[in-house]
Short mmCIF file of C-alpha atoms in Angstrom, two decimals:
data_model
loop_
_atom_site.label_atom_id
_atom_site.label_comp_id
_atom_site.label_asym_id
_atom_site.label_seq_id
_atom_site.Cartn_x
_atom_site.Cartn_y
_atom_site.Cartn_z
CA UNK A 1 31.71 4.55 -18.43
CA UNK A 2 29.20 2.02 -20.67
CA UNK A 3 25.83 1.71 -19.88
CA UNK A 4 24.37 -1.66 -18.96
CA UNK A 5 22.12 -3.09 -20.91
CA UNK A 6 18.45 -3.78 -20.24
CA UNK A 7 16.40 -7.14 -21.07
CA UNK A 8 12.68 -8.13 -21.12
CA UNK A 9 10.48 -11.35 -20.89
CA UNK A 10 7.15 -11.97 -21.16
CA UNK A 11 4.96 -14.88 -19.99
CA UNK A 12 1.91 -14.24 -22.61
CA UNK A 13 -0.50 -16.55 -21.25
CA UNK A 14 -4.12 -16.58 -22.53
CA UNK A 15 -5.46 -15.12 -19.43
CA UNK A 16 -2.91 -13.19 -18.41
CA UNK A 17 -0.26 -11.33 -19.50
CA UNK A 18 3.42 -10.93 -17.41
CA UNK A 19 6.21 -8.19 -18.44
CA UNK A 20 9.75 -8.22 -16.50
CA UNK A 21 12.71 -6.64 -16.64
CA UNK A 22 15.75 -6.93 -15.50
CA UNK A 23 19.40 -5.79 -16.32
CA UNK A 24 22.62 -7.88 -17.26
CA UNK A 25 23.69 -8.36 -13.59
CA UNK A 26 20.15 -10.54 -12.99
CA UNK A 27 18.55 -7.87 -10.80
CA UNK A 28 15.10 -7.85 -11.58
CA UNK A 29 13.93 -3.97 -12.32
CA UNK A 30 9.97 -4.30 -12.87
CA UNK A 31 7.30 -6.42 -13.86
CA UNK A 32 3.86 -5.68 -14.88
CA UNK A 33 0.44 -7.65 -16.05
CA UNK A 34 -1.74 -7.04 -19.01
CA UNK A 35 -4.38 -8.72 -20.40
CA UNK A 36 -3.50 -12.09 -22.03
CA UNK A 37 -4.46 -13.57 -25.64
CA UNK A 38 -3.58 -16.78 -27.53
CA UNK A 39 -1.36 -16.10 -30.48
CA UNK A 40 -3.08 -18.65 -32.38
CA UNK A 41 -5.91 -17.15 -32.20
CA UNK A 42 -5.39 -13.67 -32.83
CA UNK A 43 -2.55 -14.02 -35.53
CA UNK A 44 1.02 -12.53 -35.98
CA UNK A 45 0.45 -9.03 -36.87
CA UNK A 46 -1.91 -8.11 -33.96
CA UNK A 47 0.15 -10.14 -31.83
CA UNK A 48 2.74 -8.00 -32.60
CA UNK A 49 1.05 -4.73 -32.42
CA UNK A 50 -0.43 -5.85 -28.89
CA UNK A 51 3.04 -6.85 -27.32
CA UNK A 52 4.55 -3.05 -28.64
CA UNK A 53 1.45 -1.54 -27.48
CA UNK A 54 1.61 -2.87 -23.93
CA UNK A 55 5.43 -2.20 -23.99
CA UNK A 56 4.97 1.45 -24.81
CA UNK A 57 2.41 1.96 -22.38
CA UNK A 58 4.54 0.71 -19.72
CA UNK A 59 7.57 2.88 -21.14
CA UNK A 60 5.24 6.07 -21.12
CA UNK A 61 3.58 5.38 -17.68
CA UNK A 62 6.65 5.33 -16.11
CA UNK A 63 8.87 7.90 -17.72
CA UNK A 64 11.20 4.92 -19.22
CA UNK A 65 13.78 5.91 -21.87
CA UNK A 66 15.62 2.72 -23.37
CA UNK A 67 15.14 -0.15 -25.93
CA UNK A 68 15.79 -3.86 -24.61
CA UNK A 69 19.16 -5.39 -25.99
CA UNK A 70 16.73 -8.44 -25.70
CA UNK A 71 12.76 -9.63 -25.41
CA UNK A 72 11.99 -13.12 -25.03
CA UNK A 73 8.44 -14.27 -25.44
CA UNK A 74 6.45 -17.28 -24.40
CA UNK A 75 3.14 -17.03 -25.83
CA UNK A 76 0.06 -19.10 -25.24
CA UNK A 77 -0.45 -20.79 -28.70
CA UNK A 78 3.09 -20.58 -29.89
CA UNK A 79 4.05 -23.98 -30.92
CA UNK A 80 4.70 -23.88 -34.40
CA UNK A 81 8.48 -23.32 -35.06
CA UNK A 82 8.10 -21.46 -38.26
CA UNK A 83 4.83 -19.25 -37.58
CA UNK A 84 7.31 -18.39 -34.25
CA UNK A 85 10.12 -17.43 -36.81
CA UNK A 86 7.30 -15.43 -38.78
CA UNK A 87 6.37 -13.43 -35.35
CA UNK A 88 10.06 -12.99 -34.79
CA UNK A 89 10.65 -11.45 -38.43
CA UNK A 90 7.84 -9.41 -38.21
CA UNK A 91 8.67 -8.09 -34.72
CA UNK A 92 12.02 -7.29 -36.25
CA UNK A 93 10.96 -5.42 -39.10
CA UNK A 94 8.38 -3.42 -37.73
CA UNK A 95 8.94 -2.73 -33.75
CA UNK A 96 13.06 -2.90 -33.72
CA UNK A 97 12.83 0.45 -31.71
CA UNK A 98 11.94 -1.61 -28.66
CA UNK A 99 14.65 -4.41 -28.72
CA UNK A 100 17.03 -5.25 -30.52
CA UNK A 101 16.72 -9.14 -30.56
CA UNK A 102 13.73 -11.15 -30.63
CA UNK A 103 12.93 -14.53 -29.42
CA UNK A 104 9.67 -16.29 -29.61
CA UNK A 105 8.14 -19.94 -27.77
CA UNK A 106 5.27 -21.27 -26.19
CA UNK A 107 4.39 -20.55 -22.59
CA UNK A 108 4.98 -23.93 -21.26
CA UNK A 109 8.18 -24.02 -22.51
CA UNK A 110 9.58 -20.81 -20.89
CA UNK A 111 8.00 -22.67 -17.55
CA UNK A 112 10.62 -25.25 -18.30
CA UNK A 113 13.61 -22.98 -18.35
CA UNK A 114 12.43 -20.48 -15.61
CA UNK A 115 13.13 -23.76 -12.79
CA UNK A 116 15.26 -26.14 -14.98
CA UNK A 117 19.18 -25.06 -15.44
CA UNK A 118 19.39 -27.24 -19.50
CA UNK A 119 16.29 -29.43 -19.42
CA UNK A 120 13.51 -30.52 -18.07
CA UNK A 121 9.58 -31.83 -18.65
CA UNK A 122 6.61 -29.20 -17.64
CA UNK A 123 3.16 -31.37 -17.39
CA UNK A 124 0.21 -28.77 -17.63
CA UNK A 125 -3.25 -29.69 -16.23
CA UNK A 126 -5.97 -26.76 -15.97
CA UNK A 127 -8.91 -26.49 -18.10
CA UNK A 128 -6.66 -28.06 -20.51
CA UNK A 129 -3.63 -30.32 -20.63
CA UNK A 130 -0.54 -30.86 -22.15
CA UNK A 131 3.37 -32.43 -21.58
CA UNK A 132 6.37 -30.44 -23.53
CA UNK A 133 9.65 -31.52 -23.13
CA UNK A 134 12.90 -29.35 -23.35
CA UNK A 135 15.95 -31.19 -24.46
CA UNK A 136 19.87 -29.82 -23.39
CA UNK A 137 20.12 -29.12 -27.59
CA UNK A 138 17.01 -26.64 -27.53
CA UNK A 139 14.72 -28.98 -29.04
CA UNK A 140 11.57 -29.79 -28.13
CA UNK A 141 8.90 -32.45 -27.70
CA UNK A 142 5.14 -32.35 -27.62
CA UNK A 143 2.36 -34.61 -25.65
CA UNK A 144 -1.02 -33.49 -26.00
CA UNK A 145 -2.38 -30.15 -25.89
CA UNK A 146 -4.34 -30.36 -29.00
CA UNK A 147 -7.87 -29.52 -27.35
CA UNK A 148 -10.44 -30.65 -25.41
CA UNK A 149 -12.25 -33.02 -28.54
CA UNK A 150 -8.83 -34.75 -29.56
CA UNK A 151 -6.76 -34.22 -26.36
CA UNK A 152 -6.65 -32.69 -23.13
CA UNK A 153 -6.33 -36.22 -21.04
CA UNK A 154 -6.22 -35.56 -17.15
CA UNK A 155 -7.54 -31.72 -17.47
CA UNK A 156 -10.26 -30.28 -15.86
CA UNK A 157 -12.36 -30.14 -19.01
CA UNK A 158 -11.16 -33.90 -19.47
CA UNK A 159 -12.62 -35.17 -16.30
CA UNK A 160 -15.61 -33.22 -16.26
CA UNK A 161 -17.19 -34.07 -19.79
CA UNK A 162 -15.93 -37.67 -18.41
CA UNK A 163 -18.22 -37.19 -15.52
CA UNK A 164 -21.11 -35.90 -17.78
CA UNK A 165 -20.66 -39.33 -19.75
CA UNK A 166 -20.84 -41.45 -17.28
CA UNK A 167 -23.59 -40.44 -15.79
CA UNK A 168 -25.84 -40.42 -19.47
CA UNK A 169 -24.44 -44.46 -19.33
CA UNK A 170 -25.49 -45.27 -16.34
CA UNK A 171 -29.13 -43.58 -16.92
CA UNK A 172 -29.16 -45.37 -20.30
CA UNK A 173 -28.47 -48.67 -18.58
CA UNK A 174 -25.24 -49.20 -20.89
CA UNK A 175 -22.91 -49.94 -17.94
CA UNK A 176 -23.51 -51.15 -14.29
CA UNK A 177 -21.33 -50.43 -11.07
CA UNK A 178 -21.90 -52.26 -7.59
CA UNK A 179 -22.62 -48.96 -6.43
CA UNK A 180 -24.91 -45.71 -6.84
CA UNK A 181 -24.70 -43.21 -9.09
CA UNK A 182 -27.28 -40.79 -7.00
CA UNK A 183 -24.32 -38.47 -5.75
CA UNK A 184 -22.45 -37.87 -8.67
CA UNK A 185 -26.08 -36.98 -10.58
CA UNK A 186 -27.48 -34.71 -7.44
CA UNK A 187 -23.61 -32.70 -7.88
CA UNK A 188 -24.23 -32.75 -11.63
CA UNK A 189 -27.41 -31.05 -11.96
CA UNK A 190 -27.36 -29.09 -9.02
CA UNK A 191 -23.94 -27.53 -10.28
CA UNK A 192 -25.87 -26.36 -13.51
CA UNK A 193 -28.79 -25.97 -12.04
CA UNK A 194 -30.85 -28.39 -14.22
CA UNK A 195 -33.95 -30.62 -13.21
CA UNK A 196 -33.16 -33.61 -15.17
CA UNK A 197 -29.63 -34.93 -17.08
CA UNK A 198 -31.42 -34.49 -20.65
CA UNK A 199 -31.00 -30.98 -20.06
CA UNK A 200 -26.90 -31.22 -20.18
CA UNK A 201 -26.99 -31.86 -24.04
CA UNK A 202 -27.62 -27.97 -24.42
CA UNK A 203 -24.83 -27.03 -22.06
CA UNK A 204 -22.64 -29.34 -24.00
CA UNK A 205 -23.91 -28.85 -27.88
CA UNK A 206 -25.77 -25.36 -27.61
CA UNK A 207 -24.23 -22.11 -28.67
CA UNK A 208 -23.24 -21.04 -25.60
CA UNK A 209 -21.51 -23.47 -25.20
CA UNK A 210 -18.04 -23.09 -22.58
CA UNK A 211 -14.92 -24.58 -21.85
CA UNK A 212 -14.50 -23.16 -18.65
CA UNK A 213 -18.18 -23.55 -17.52
CA UNK A 214 -18.23 -27.48 -18.18
CA UNK A 215 -14.57 -27.79 -16.32
CA UNK A 216 -15.98 -25.70 -13.32
CA UNK A 217 -17.23 -29.23 -12.61
CA UNK A 218 -14.17 -30.37 -11.41
CA UNK A 219 -13.94 -28.20 -8.41
CA UNK A 220 -17.47 -29.33 -6.85
CA UNK A 221 -16.51 -33.18 -7.99
CA UNK A 222 -13.06 -32.86 -6.18
CA UNK A 223 -15.30 -31.76 -2.85
CA UNK A 224 -17.08 -34.85 -2.90
CA UNK A 225 -14.13 -37.36 -3.86
CA UNK A 226 -13.33 -38.31 -0.28
CA UNK A 227 -17.29 -39.50 0.30
CA UNK A 228 -17.99 -41.09 -2.98
CA UNK A 229 -16.21 -44.04 -4.44
CA UNK A 230 -17.71 -43.30 -8.39
CA UNK A 231 -16.03 -39.70 -8.14
CA UNK A 232 -13.07 -41.08 -6.65
CA UNK A 233 -12.72 -43.48 -9.30
CA UNK A 234 -13.06 -40.50 -11.84
CA UNK A 235 -10.11 -38.89 -10.16
CA UNK A 236 -7.77 -42.40 -10.05
CA UNK A 237 -8.50 -42.27 -14.23
CA UNK A 238 -7.59 -38.38 -14.50
CA UNK A 239 -4.09 -39.32 -12.71
CA UNK A 240 -3.55 -42.72 -14.83
CA UNK A 241 -4.50 -40.18 -18.06
CA UNK A 242 -1.44 -37.45 -16.44
CA UNK A 243 1.13 -40.57 -16.10
CA UNK A 244 0.48 -41.62 -19.23
CA UNK A 245 1.70 -38.31 -20.67
CA UNK A 246 4.70 -39.01 -18.92
CA UNK A 247 5.43 -42.09 -20.23
CA UNK A 248 5.16 -41.11 -23.75
CA UNK A 249 7.34 -37.81 -23.51
CA UNK A 250 10.06 -39.86 -21.19
CA UNK A 251 11.68 -41.82 -24.33
CA UNK A 252 12.47 -38.63 -25.92
CA UNK A 253 14.88 -37.72 -22.62
CA UNK A 254 18.41 -36.78 -22.65
CA UNK A 255 20.13 -39.91 -21.40
CA UNK A 256 21.72 -38.08 -18.45
CA UNK A 257 18.15 -37.23 -17.05
CA UNK A 258 17.14 -41.05 -17.21
CA UNK A 259 18.27 -41.86 -14.00
CA UNK A 260 16.33 -38.88 -12.23
CA UNK A 261 13.38 -37.31 -14.57
CA UNK A 262 12.69 -33.59 -13.69
CA UNK A 263 8.82 -32.65 -13.91
CA UNK A 264 7.70 -29.14 -13.34
CA UNK A 265 3.76 -29.50 -12.72
CA UNK A 266 1.35 -26.67 -13.52
CA UNK A 267 -1.93 -26.14 -13.25
CA UNK A 268 -4.95 -25.84 -10.60
CA UNK A 269 -5.56 -29.94 -11.25
CA UNK A 270 -2.93 -30.36 -9.19
CA UNK A 271 -4.53 -29.22 -6.51
CA UNK A 272 -6.72 -32.55 -6.20
CA UNK A 273 -3.34 -34.23 -6.00
CA UNK A 274 -4.42 -36.27 -3.10
CA UNK A 275 -7.08 -37.86 -5.61
CA UNK A 276 -5.11 -37.91 -8.61
CA UNK A 277 -1.58 -39.34 -7.35
CA UNK A 278 -2.30 -43.32 -6.89
CA UNK A 279 -3.56 -42.99 -10.97
CA UNK A 280 -0.32 -41.14 -11.55
CA UNK A 281 2.03 -43.55 -9.95
CA UNK A 282 0.30 -46.66 -10.90
CA UNK A 283 1.07 -45.69 -14.81
CA UNK A 284 4.60 -44.46 -13.76
CA UNK A 285 5.23 -47.79 -11.79
CA UNK A 286 3.96 -50.13 -14.59
CA UNK A 287 5.88 -48.43 -17.26
CA UNK A 288 9.18 -48.03 -15.38
CA UNK A 289 10.95 -51.39 -16.55
CA UNK A 290 10.01 -51.09 -20.56
CA UNK A 291 11.25 -47.32 -20.74
CA UNK A 292 14.16 -47.54 -17.97
CA UNK A 293 13.97 -44.57 -15.91
CA UNK A 294 14.87 -44.89 -12.08
CA UNK A 295 13.36 -41.98 -10.83
CA UNK A 296 10.73 -39.03 -11.34
CA UNK A 297 10.55 -35.88 -9.18
CA UNK A 298 7.83 -33.46 -9.49
CA UNK A 299 8.55 -29.60 -8.77
CA UNK A 300 6.06 -27.08 -8.30
CA UNK A 301 7.35 -23.58 -9.75
CA UNK A 302 9.30 -21.34 -7.74
CA UNK A 303 10.07 -18.49 -10.08
CA UNK A 304 8.27 -16.38 -12.84
CA UNK A 305 8.26 -18.07 -16.06
CA UNK A 306 9.24 -14.68 -17.90
CA UNK A 307 12.55 -15.26 -16.31
CA UNK A 308 12.73 -18.55 -18.52
CA UNK A 309 11.96 -16.59 -21.64
CA UNK A 310 14.72 -14.11 -20.92
CA UNK A 311 17.09 -17.28 -20.52
CA UNK A 312 16.00 -18.54 -23.80
CA UNK A 313 16.22 -15.28 -25.38
CA UNK A 314 19.89 -14.55 -24.34
CA UNK A 315 21.01 -18.02 -24.63
CA UNK A 316 19.59 -17.91 -28.60
CA UNK A 317 21.24 -14.23 -28.99
CA UNK A 318 24.61 -15.48 -28.02
CA UNK A 319 24.14 -18.63 -30.59
CA UNK A 320 23.26 -16.85 -33.44
CA UNK A 321 26.28 -14.75 -32.74
CA UNK A 322 28.76 -17.06 -32.52
CA UNK A 323 27.14 -18.77 -35.85
CA UNK A 324 27.19 -15.22 -37.87
CA UNK A 325 31.15 -14.96 -36.85
CA UNK A 326 31.64 -18.07 -38.96
CA UNK A 327 30.83 -18.64 -42.97
CA UNK A 328 27.62 -20.61 -43.55
CA UNK A 329 27.62 -23.47 -45.67
CA UNK A 330 25.39 -22.88 -49.02
CA UNK A 331 24.45 -25.87 -51.42
CA UNK A 332 24.74 -25.07 -54.93
CA UNK A 333 21.65 -26.05 -56.81
CA UNK A 334 21.97 -27.18 -60.60
CA UNK A 335 19.40 -26.01 -62.98
CA UNK A 336 17.51 -28.88 -63.17
CA UNK A 337 17.41 -29.29 -59.28
CA UNK A 338 16.02 -25.24 -58.95
CA UNK A 339 13.50 -25.94 -61.62
CA UNK A 340 12.27 -29.15 -59.58
CA UNK A 341 11.77 -27.43 -56.50
CA UNK A 342 10.29 -24.44 -58.17
CA UNK A 343 7.51 -26.47 -59.70
CA UNK A 344 7.21 -28.29 -56.37
CA UNK A 345 6.85 -24.74 -54.46
CA UNK A 346 4.07 -23.85 -56.93
CA UNK A 347 2.09 -27.05 -55.75
CA UNK A 348 2.61 -26.29 -52.15
CA UNK A 349 4.63 -23.55 -50.23
CA UNK A 350 4.67 -25.82 -47.06
CA UNK A 351 5.16 -29.58 -48.35
CA UNK A 352 4.96 -31.99 -45.56
CA UNK A 353 7.73 -34.45 -44.39
CA UNK A 354 6.71 -37.20 -46.58
CA UNK A 355 6.99 -34.68 -49.98
CA UNK A 356 10.41 -33.57 -48.52
CA UNK A 357 11.54 -37.02 -48.13
CA UNK A 358 10.54 -37.72 -51.60
CA UNK A 359 12.35 -34.55 -52.98
CA UNK A 360 15.75 -35.57 -51.11
CA UNK A 361 15.30 -38.83 -52.67
CA UNK A 362 14.84 -37.66 -56.59
CA UNK A 363 17.25 -34.88 -56.05
CA UNK A 364 19.94 -36.57 -53.88
CA UNK A 365 20.16 -33.63 -51.65
CA UNK A 366 20.25 -33.52 -47.88
CA UNK A 367 16.41 -33.14 -46.65
CA UNK A 368 17.49 -30.24 -44.62
CA UNK A 369 18.63 -28.40 -47.28
CA UNK A 370 15.43 -29.08 -48.74
CA UNK A 371 13.93 -27.52 -45.93
CA UNK A 372 15.98 -24.20 -45.98
CA UNK A 373 15.31 -23.78 -49.42
CA UNK A 374 11.94 -23.32 -49.27
CA UNK A 375 12.18 -21.35 -46.24
CA UNK A 376 14.44 -18.82 -48.00
CA UNK A 377 12.03 -19.35 -50.78
CA UNK A 378 8.84 -18.80 -48.93
CA UNK A 379 10.40 -15.35 -47.45
CA UNK A 380 11.46 -13.95 -51.01
CA UNK A 381 7.75 -15.10 -52.21
CA UNK A 382 6.41 -12.79 -49.14
CA UNK A 383 8.71 -9.79 -49.74
CA UNK A 384 7.24 -9.62 -53.72
CA UNK A 385 3.89 -10.80 -53.66
CA UNK A 386 2.39 -10.83 -49.84
CA UNK A 387 3.88 -7.62 -48.11
CA UNK A 388 4.44 -3.93 -48.73
CA UNK A 389 7.18 -2.89 -46.45
CA UNK A 390 6.06 0.53 -43.97
CA UNK A 391 8.93 2.20 -42.58
CA UNK A 392 6.82 2.87 -38.86
CA UNK A 393 9.55 4.36 -37.23
CA UNK A 394 12.34 6.13 -38.20
CA UNK A 395 14.44 5.59 -34.50
CA UNK A 396 16.84 2.94 -34.66
CA UNK A 397 18.62 1.75 -31.27
CA UNK A 398 22.49 2.24 -31.49
CA UNK A 399 23.19 -1.17 -31.23
CA UNK A 400 22.37 -3.67 -34.13
CA UNK A 401 22.12 -7.34 -34.46
CA UNK A 402 22.22 -8.50 -38.06
CA UNK A 403 19.96 -11.48 -37.46
CA UNK A 404 20.72 -12.60 -41.00
CA UNK A 405 24.61 -13.59 -39.70
CA UNK A 406 26.24 -11.06 -42.12
CA UNK A 407 28.39 -8.13 -40.93
CA UNK A 408 30.10 -7.62 -37.64
CA UNK A 409 28.64 -7.89 -33.93
CA UNK A 410 29.51 -5.12 -31.36
CA UNK A 411 31.35 -6.73 -29.06
CA UNK A 412 29.52 -4.97 -25.71
CA UNK A 413 26.41 -6.53 -26.85
CA UNK A 414 27.69 -9.87 -27.60
CA UNK A 415 29.83 -9.74 -23.95
CA UNK A 416 26.62 -8.63 -22.39
CA UNK A 417 24.18 -11.23 -23.74
CA UNK A 418 27.30 -13.68 -22.17
CA UNK A 419 27.36 -11.85 -19.00
CA UNK A 420 23.66 -12.38 -18.55
CA UNK A 421 23.74 -15.93 -19.38
CA UNK A 422 26.39 -16.50 -16.88
CA UNK A 423 24.50 -14.27 -14.09
CA UNK A 424 21.13 -15.97 -14.63
CA UNK A 425 21.56 -19.63 -13.41
CA UNK A 426 19.95 -21.70 -10.44
CA UNK A 427 21.49 -23.52 -7.48
CA UNK A 428 20.78 -26.81 -8.09
CA UNK A 429 20.20 -27.55 -4.01
CA UNK A 430 17.40 -25.12 -4.38
CA UNK A 431 16.03 -26.32 -7.38
CA UNK A 432 16.01 -29.68 -6.78
CA UNK A 433 16.22 -30.16 -3.25
CA UNK A 434 15.59 -33.94 -2.21
CA UNK A 435 13.42 -35.48 0.49
CA UNK A 436 13.13 -38.00 1.90
CA UNK A 437 10.02 -40.54 1.12
CA UNK A 438 9.98 -41.68 4.42
CA UNK A 439 9.57 -38.23 5.95
CA UNK A 440 7.42 -36.23 3.51
CA UNK A 441 5.46 -38.70 1.94
CA UNK A 442 4.67 -36.62 -0.71
CA UNK A 443 3.33 -33.83 0.96
CA UNK A 444 3.75 -30.23 0.44
CA UNK A 445 6.84 -28.84 2.09
CA UNK A 446 6.98 -25.06 3.31
CA UNK A 447 10.39 -23.27 3.11
CA UNK A 448 11.75 -20.12 2.41
CA UNK A 449 13.05 -20.36 -1.21
CA UNK A 450 14.53 -17.70 -3.63
CA UNK A 451 15.65 -17.42 -6.85
CA UNK A 452 19.67 -17.11 -6.87
CA UNK A 453 22.35 -15.83 -9.28
CA UNK A 454 25.81 -16.70 -9.54
CA UNK A 455 26.24 -13.44 -8.57
CA UNK A 456 24.93 -13.58 -5.08
CA UNK A 457 21.90 -11.50 -5.82
CA UNK A 458 18.68 -12.90 -4.91
CA UNK A 459 15.02 -11.98 -5.26
CA UNK A 460 14.97 -10.69 -1.72
CA UNK A 461 12.77 -7.55 -0.14
CA UNK A 462 14.86 -4.59 -1.39
CA UNK A 463 14.53 -0.83 -2.10
CA UNK A 464 11.95 0.39 -4.09
CA UNK A 465 12.34 2.44 -7.42
CA UNK A 466 11.97 5.51 -5.26
CA UNK A 467 12.43 6.59 -2.07
CA UNK A 468 8.77 8.01 -1.76
CA UNK A 469 7.54 4.43 -2.46
CA UNK A 470 7.63 2.20 0.52
CA UNK A 471 9.82 -0.82 0.59
CA UNK A 472 6.88 -3.53 0.35
CA UNK A 473 5.65 -1.75 -2.89
CA UNK A 474 4.73 -4.12 -5.60
CA UNK A 475 5.33 -3.19 -9.14
CA UNK A 476 2.42 -5.60 -10.11
CA UNK A 477 -0.02 -3.01 -8.82
CA UNK A 478 1.07 -0.30 -11.46
CA UNK A 479 -2.53 -0.54 -13.04
CA UNK A 480 -4.00 0.30 -10.12
CA UNK A 481 -1.81 3.15 -8.74
CA UNK A 482 -0.57 4.32 -11.74
CA UNK A 483 -0.89 8.00 -11.03
CA UNK A 484 0.75 7.36 -7.46
CA UNK A 485 3.79 5.55 -9.38
CA UNK A 486 3.80 8.61 -12.25
CA UNK A 487 4.37 11.22 -9.59
CA UNK A 488 7.13 9.48 -7.73
CA UNK A 489 8.67 8.60 -11.01
CA UNK A 490 8.73 11.92 -12.98
CA UNK A 491 10.67 13.69 -10.84
CA UNK A 492 13.49 10.78 -10.50
CA UNK A 493 13.33 7.30 -11.90
CA UNK A 494 15.78 4.92 -11.08
CA UNK A 495 15.63 2.20 -13.85
CA UNK A 496 16.68 5.07 -16.02
CA UNK A 497 19.25 5.99 -13.41
CA UNK A 498 20.61 2.70 -13.79
CA UNK A 499 20.69 2.57 -17.53
CA UNK A 500 22.77 6.29 -17.28
CA UNK A 501 24.86 5.06 -14.43
CA UNK A 502 25.86 1.57 -13.74
CA UNK A 503 27.06 2.61 -10.29
CA UNK A 504 23.48 3.50 -9.11
CA UNK A 505 22.43 -0.29 -9.40
CA UNK A 506 25.33 -0.86 -6.52
CA UNK A 507 24.68 1.82 -4.38
CA UNK A 508 21.07 1.39 -4.50
CA UNK A 509 20.38 -2.25 -4.38
CA UNK A 510 17.73 -2.67 -7.05
CA UNK A 511 16.68 -6.35 -7.61
CA UNK A 512 12.22 -6.51 -7.14
CA UNK A 513 10.83 -8.00 -4.44
CA UNK A 514 9.20 -11.22 -5.23
CA UNK A 515 7.60 -13.96 -3.00
CA UNK A 516 9.61 -14.55 0.51
CA UNK A 517 8.01 -18.12 1.07
CA UNK A 518 7.18 -20.72 -1.53
CA UNK A 519 5.62 -23.92 -1.57
CA UNK A 520 7.47 -26.25 -3.47
CA UNK A 521 5.52 -29.85 -4.06
CA UNK A 522 8.08 -32.57 -4.82
CA UNK A 523 7.24 -36.29 -5.39
CA UNK A 524 9.00 -38.83 -6.00
CA UNK A 525 9.12 -42.68 -7.75
CA UNK A 526 12.00 -44.88 -8.08
CA UNK A 527 13.03 -48.76 -8.28
CA UNK A 528 12.98 -48.98 -4.53
CA UNK A 529 10.42 -46.49 -3.08
CA UNK A 530 6.96 -45.89 -4.39
CA UNK A 531 4.27 -44.31 -1.93
CA UNK A 532 1.25 -43.04 -2.24
CA UNK A 533 -0.03 -41.28 0.97
#
């Protein structure tokens, strides 16, 4: 009897780092939280080492003895595909004992994949803001998310700085309003414990500048928005900024989405939805005819984003395996073309789009072939001049995926990937539950909702790892109950039982217990119904 393969997904936010493990039937076997970090800040090597350390700690603490068939990573700061590929390569070369296949994308993209079956939009507004579109063919479009100095419109840091700037403009007499700004002034000064507005300069420009500290003003302003027209106006403009994100990105959606554009909303700013929704919908309504969308539907997250990381990892693994079975097309460069490209490589290892377009025109070669040539040349350069290969681990998994596309792929692994892809699906009625505008008017609807799989498995309450752990045990508590769990798992580990005995999972009903009640916020705009209540 073959051993079922195990998969893992990671949501690597800047604050928290969530790891989820599931089997090929879609049953969630465990979930843990670690300290978060930003991939773009700490770099490839430290990111890979920290991920490996987290996983090894979990395996050691819980007496787990298997590697993953695929590991999907959704990391904060992972916005550059070329850098993501470098991380995949580094993980594959140095930590192949952890997983057979790695996939890396941003944390915002795995949120989309956790809520929508094929494509969708995520609008994030917390301390910062961004908007991302994942299309059916896997391509990604970006709007915003470039930091508070040039972007982050409609976020907490944007709103707080706008309120502070407005206070300075009013105090200086640069603008005049028909109502008083005394409430705004009092709130800002009291929040930062200051006596006059000039002292704000040190908070904004001083050595102790903190985005989180300035953004914290937003919460206090929200509490006073119902009683002050000036603060209410700021929140209205905040909603307009978020609406502009949707209008900008909706131009790139697939044709089948244009009739009903699904948007996942994430972030603390949406707790103030009552104050920002009018500005948001005003932008959506004013641009409806120009861009041709008929309906915008907003959703609140109902499943762990780590599920999305696993879905994308398995989908891309199957794609690469199928692609690897075919002979890859290669471009034969002439000696003149090769010399020309080598000279260009010496000038810049990372040519921009305009440079590659000029090369394509001069050499009469398609631009995508130019891009592939530079990718291969950079890889060769790193091997020869920039990287010393070290065999840090000698143990290898029994099954190996050849990422270069050469050689054969074990049928058992490929079939397992496809089995998992088919099992991790969403019931459209659950994910896209429609509400009547006349009935709910944009309010939060409470109802029981589970992430479901095609084999009938859901994440309802079920048996825990060990009979000595009660049914209400939450695996996120490993960090605080490590000794107790370790004692339970040293004698018998049900996750290892599943790997060694496939029938164990069927007999013991293993899916991990997640929230039994979820709140999903759904708001609709279409050409017939537009409501702001």
